[in-house]
Amino acid sequence: AQKVTQAQTEISVVEKEDVTLDCVYETRDTTYYLFWYKQPPSGELVFLIRRNSFDEQNEISGRYSWNFQKSTSSFNFTITASQVVDSAVYFCALSEAGYSSASKIIFGSGTRLSIRP
Amino acid sequence: DAGVTQSPTHLIKTRGQQVTLRCSPKSGHDTVSWYQQALGQGPQFIFQYYEEEERQRGNFPDRFSGHQFPNYSSELNVNALLLGDSALYLCASSSELAGTFYEQYFGPGTRLTVT
């Protein structure tokens, strides 16, 4: 069965601090996709990144970076020099790359990140 | 290029009533998935429609049903509403034809309150 665990329910840091959001996943498939989404108070899910199970390269996009480790089934997300605008709920998610399109996405329970000025 | 749109934005219903939520996919997309997000939780998959048929279904009762129209837009219907159905309902679209099935775009959601 697929499962995504985000053990950190809430994190609060002071602006400019670095912060890492943890994500651990479970799947029996060898081919799958991992995602991070941001959900600001408006409610809309904002796509941040997608990785497939065959690409373990870490990725950096501006102040955001992602560390994918298949050996530990983890896909952690780090924000460097956090800003108040980063305050939101962040979801890690998993989708098995089945034979058909748009396999369902399994979401974690989310981490609420608060950046204090 | 319009993204995924949903209507209405907010809705208040009474227990036992029925509700219909609507979703228009992103231009060029042919697959629509629906998710329920209860307060403080992550979204949960309800079902997915492709070629006007339900293709996948999550662990939701038959009170939840849907439809997809020839123009790929979709409706989510919930009968006999319960207080526990209060949630943000999210629609996501993607493209089977383009093979970019892993790129699901989410709409802004419909917030349903059942009293």
XYZ file of C-alpha atoms in Angstrom:
232
model
C 0.000 0.000 0.000
C 1.075 3.543 -0.629
C 1.645 5.883 2.255
C 3.261 9.260 2.823
C 4.303 10.355 6.290
C 5.099 13.918 7.283
C 5.963 13.612 10.939
C 6.338 17.344 11.498
C 2.885 18.771 12.022
C 4.010 22.348 12.573
C 7.307 24.171 12.312
C 7.976 27.754 13.309
C 11.246 29.520 12.567
C 12.511 33.075 12.448
C 12.952 34.674 9.063
C 16.267 33.936 7.324
C 16.695 30.621 9.106
C 17.005 27.450 7.049
C 14.273 24.884 7.509
C 13.888 21.274 6.379
C 10.560 19.534 5.938
C 10.730 15.762 6.218
C 8.866 13.253 4.088
C 8.967 9.461 4.224
C 7.035 7.343 1.771
C 6.028 3.722 1.293
C 5.280 1.975 -1.969
C 5.754 -1.467 -3.450
C 6.129 -0.112 -6.952
C 9.514 0.425 -8.522
C 8.220 3.243 -10.704
C 6.623 6.177 -8.974
C 6.598 9.942 -8.720
C 7.143 12.118 -5.692
C 5.832 15.642 -5.341
C 5.868 18.641 -3.072
C 2.968 21.077 -3.056
C 2.512 24.368 -1.221
C -0.903 25.399 0.042
C -1.166 29.043 1.085
C -4.176 30.270 3.102
C -6.093 30.796 -0.151
C -6.339 27.015 -0.423
C -5.041 26.405 -3.917
C -2.358 23.731 -4.207
C 0.778 25.121 -5.804
C 3.037 22.587 -7.489
C 6.696 22.865 -6.432
C 8.509 19.826 -7.742
C 8.115 16.340 -9.193
C 10.741 13.587 -9.160
C 10.519 10.145 -10.659
C 11.855 7.115 -8.863
C 14.738 6.687 -11.270
C 16.174 10.116 -10.735
C 17.862 10.457 -7.381
C 19.705 13.637 -8.199
C 19.127 16.358 -5.701
C 17.591 19.493 -7.101
C 17.989 23.138 -6.254
C 15.677 25.907 -7.367
C 16.566 29.257 -5.895
C 16.122 29.011 -2.139
C 14.443 25.598 -2.430
C 16.249 22.276 -2.545
C 15.135 18.678 -2.431
C 16.985 15.595 -1.211
C 15.659 12.293 -2.591
C 17.090 9.132 -1.019
C 15.584 5.837 -2.149
C 17.625 3.897 0.418
C 15.677 5.576 3.218
C 12.473 6.237 1.217
C 12.748 9.915 1.978
C 12.168 13.052 -0.052
C 13.042 16.023 2.137
C 12.542 19.674 1.263
C 14.793 22.478 2.482
C 14.126 26.194 2.323
C 17.246 28.301 2.695
C 17.038 31.792 4.162
C 13.321 31.487 4.798
C 10.999 34.402 4.203
C 7.600 35.301 5.631
C 6.034 34.542 2.230
C 7.095 30.923 2.665
C 4.502 30.520 5.411
C 2.030 27.885 4.220
C 1.129 24.241 4.556
C 3.437 21.993 2.576
C 2.392 18.584 1.325
C 4.570 15.735 0.192
C 2.816 13.331 -2.173
C 3.306 10.076 -4.061
C 1.869 8.724 -7.290
C 2.488 5.316 -8.723
C 3.277 5.522 -12.433
C 0.781 2.954 -13.550
C -0.144 1.974 -17.067
C -2.699 4.716 -17.307
C -2.617 8.390 -16.979
C -2.900 10.461 -13.868
C -2.672 7.771 -11.240
C -4.123 8.980 -8.004
C -1.913 11.102 -5.824
C -1.478 10.074 -2.202
C -0.800 13.043 0.037
C 0.823 13.268 3.421
C -0.952 15.089 6.203
C 1.069 18.236 5.643
C 3.476 20.396 7.600
C 2.353 23.870 8.599
C 5.327 26.201 8.268
C 5.273 29.582 9.983
C 8.026 32.065 9.342
C 8.205 34.780 11.994
C 9.591 38.199 11.040
C -4.618 29.888 -21.137
C -7.110 29.308 -18.339
C -6.126 26.936 -15.619
C -8.458 24.614 -13.751
C -11.601 26.389 -12.640
C -14.130 25.287 -10.044
C -17.540 26.516 -9.038
C -18.928 27.559 -6.728
C -16.195 28.904 -4.477
C -18.152 28.373 -1.292
C -21.311 26.467 -0.505
C -23.391 25.924 2.611
C -25.800 22.996 2.749
C -27.902 21.244 5.352
C -27.536 17.627 6.423
C -29.427 15.297 4.113
C -29.316 17.619 1.139
C -27.572 16.954 -2.142
C -24.829 19.065 -3.719
C -23.186 19.361 -7.134
C -19.723 20.805 -7.620
C -18.297 21.684 -11.011
C -14.855 21.634 -12.560
C -13.476 22.787 -15.884
C -10.065 21.314 -16.688
C -7.089 23.183 -17.997
C -7.206 23.697 -21.732
C -5.961 20.593 -23.522
C -6.536 18.281 -20.570
C -8.868 15.299 -20.797
C -8.674 13.681 -17.361
C -10.241 15.002 -14.184
C -9.620 13.822 -10.635
C -11.465 14.892 -7.505
C -10.030 15.148 -4.013
C -11.545 15.882 -0.606
C -9.494 17.842 1.901
C -10.855 17.923 5.427
C -9.630 20.656 7.731
C -6.070 20.026 8.838
C -5.649 17.004 6.582
C -4.061 16.273 3.247
C -6.260 15.850 0.177
C -7.788 12.398 -0.303
C -8.518 10.942 -3.720
C -12.221 10.473 -4.463
C -12.273 9.372 -8.116
C -10.972 10.064 -11.586
C -12.782 10.478 -14.879
C -11.485 9.868 -18.364
C -13.478 9.493 -21.575
C -16.634 10.171 -19.595
C -16.111 7.127 -17.412
C -14.970 6.645 -13.833
C -11.562 5.030 -14.107
C -10.295 4.949 -10.536
C -12.034 5.352 -7.205
C -10.786 5.971 -3.725
C -12.326 4.801 -0.482
C -15.503 6.876 -0.619
C -19.111 5.682 -0.325
C -21.551 5.553 -3.209
C -23.060 8.814 -2.007
C -20.199 10.369 -3.924
C -20.728 10.176 -7.666
C -19.501 12.043 -10.652
C -19.819 12.723 -14.298
C -17.621 13.874 -17.115
C -19.016 15.664 -20.133
C -17.845 15.501 -23.757
C -16.006 18.817 -23.274
C -14.037 17.133 -20.426
C -15.615 19.213 -17.679
C -16.786 17.296 -14.660
C -19.261 17.327 -11.821
C -19.019 15.851 -8.356
C -22.311 14.970 -6.701
C -22.745 14.165 -3.051
C -26.091 12.838 -1.804
C -27.470 12.664 1.713
C -24.902 15.095 3.052
C -23.323 14.434 6.435
C -21.575 16.882 8.709
C -18.360 15.007 7.954
C -18.630 15.932 4.290
C -17.630 19.474 5.181
C -14.321 19.990 3.411
C -12.450 21.672 0.593
C -13.109 19.793 -2.637
C -10.284 20.020 -5.129
C -10.365 19.190 -8.799
C -7.217 18.290 -10.720
C -6.772 17.854 -14.441
C -4.163 16.179 -16.588
C -3.658 14.915 -20.119
C -3.792 11.264 -21.103
C -3.381 12.112 -24.758
C -0.191 14.073 -24.229
C 1.203 11.372 -21.998
C 1.921 13.878 -19.272
C -0.229 12.007 -16.845
C 1.953 12.855 -13.904
C 1.343 16.575 -14.319
C -1.829 17.218 -12.393
C -2.956 20.821 -12.127
C -5.218 21.703 -9.229
C -8.055 24.180 -9.140
C -8.747 26.621 -6.290
C -11.299 24.305 -4.713
C -14.876 24.542 -3.490
C -15.330 24.878 0.239
C -18.425 22.959 1.314
C -19.911 23.490 4.746
C -22.640 21.133 5.945
C -24.709 22.347 8.885
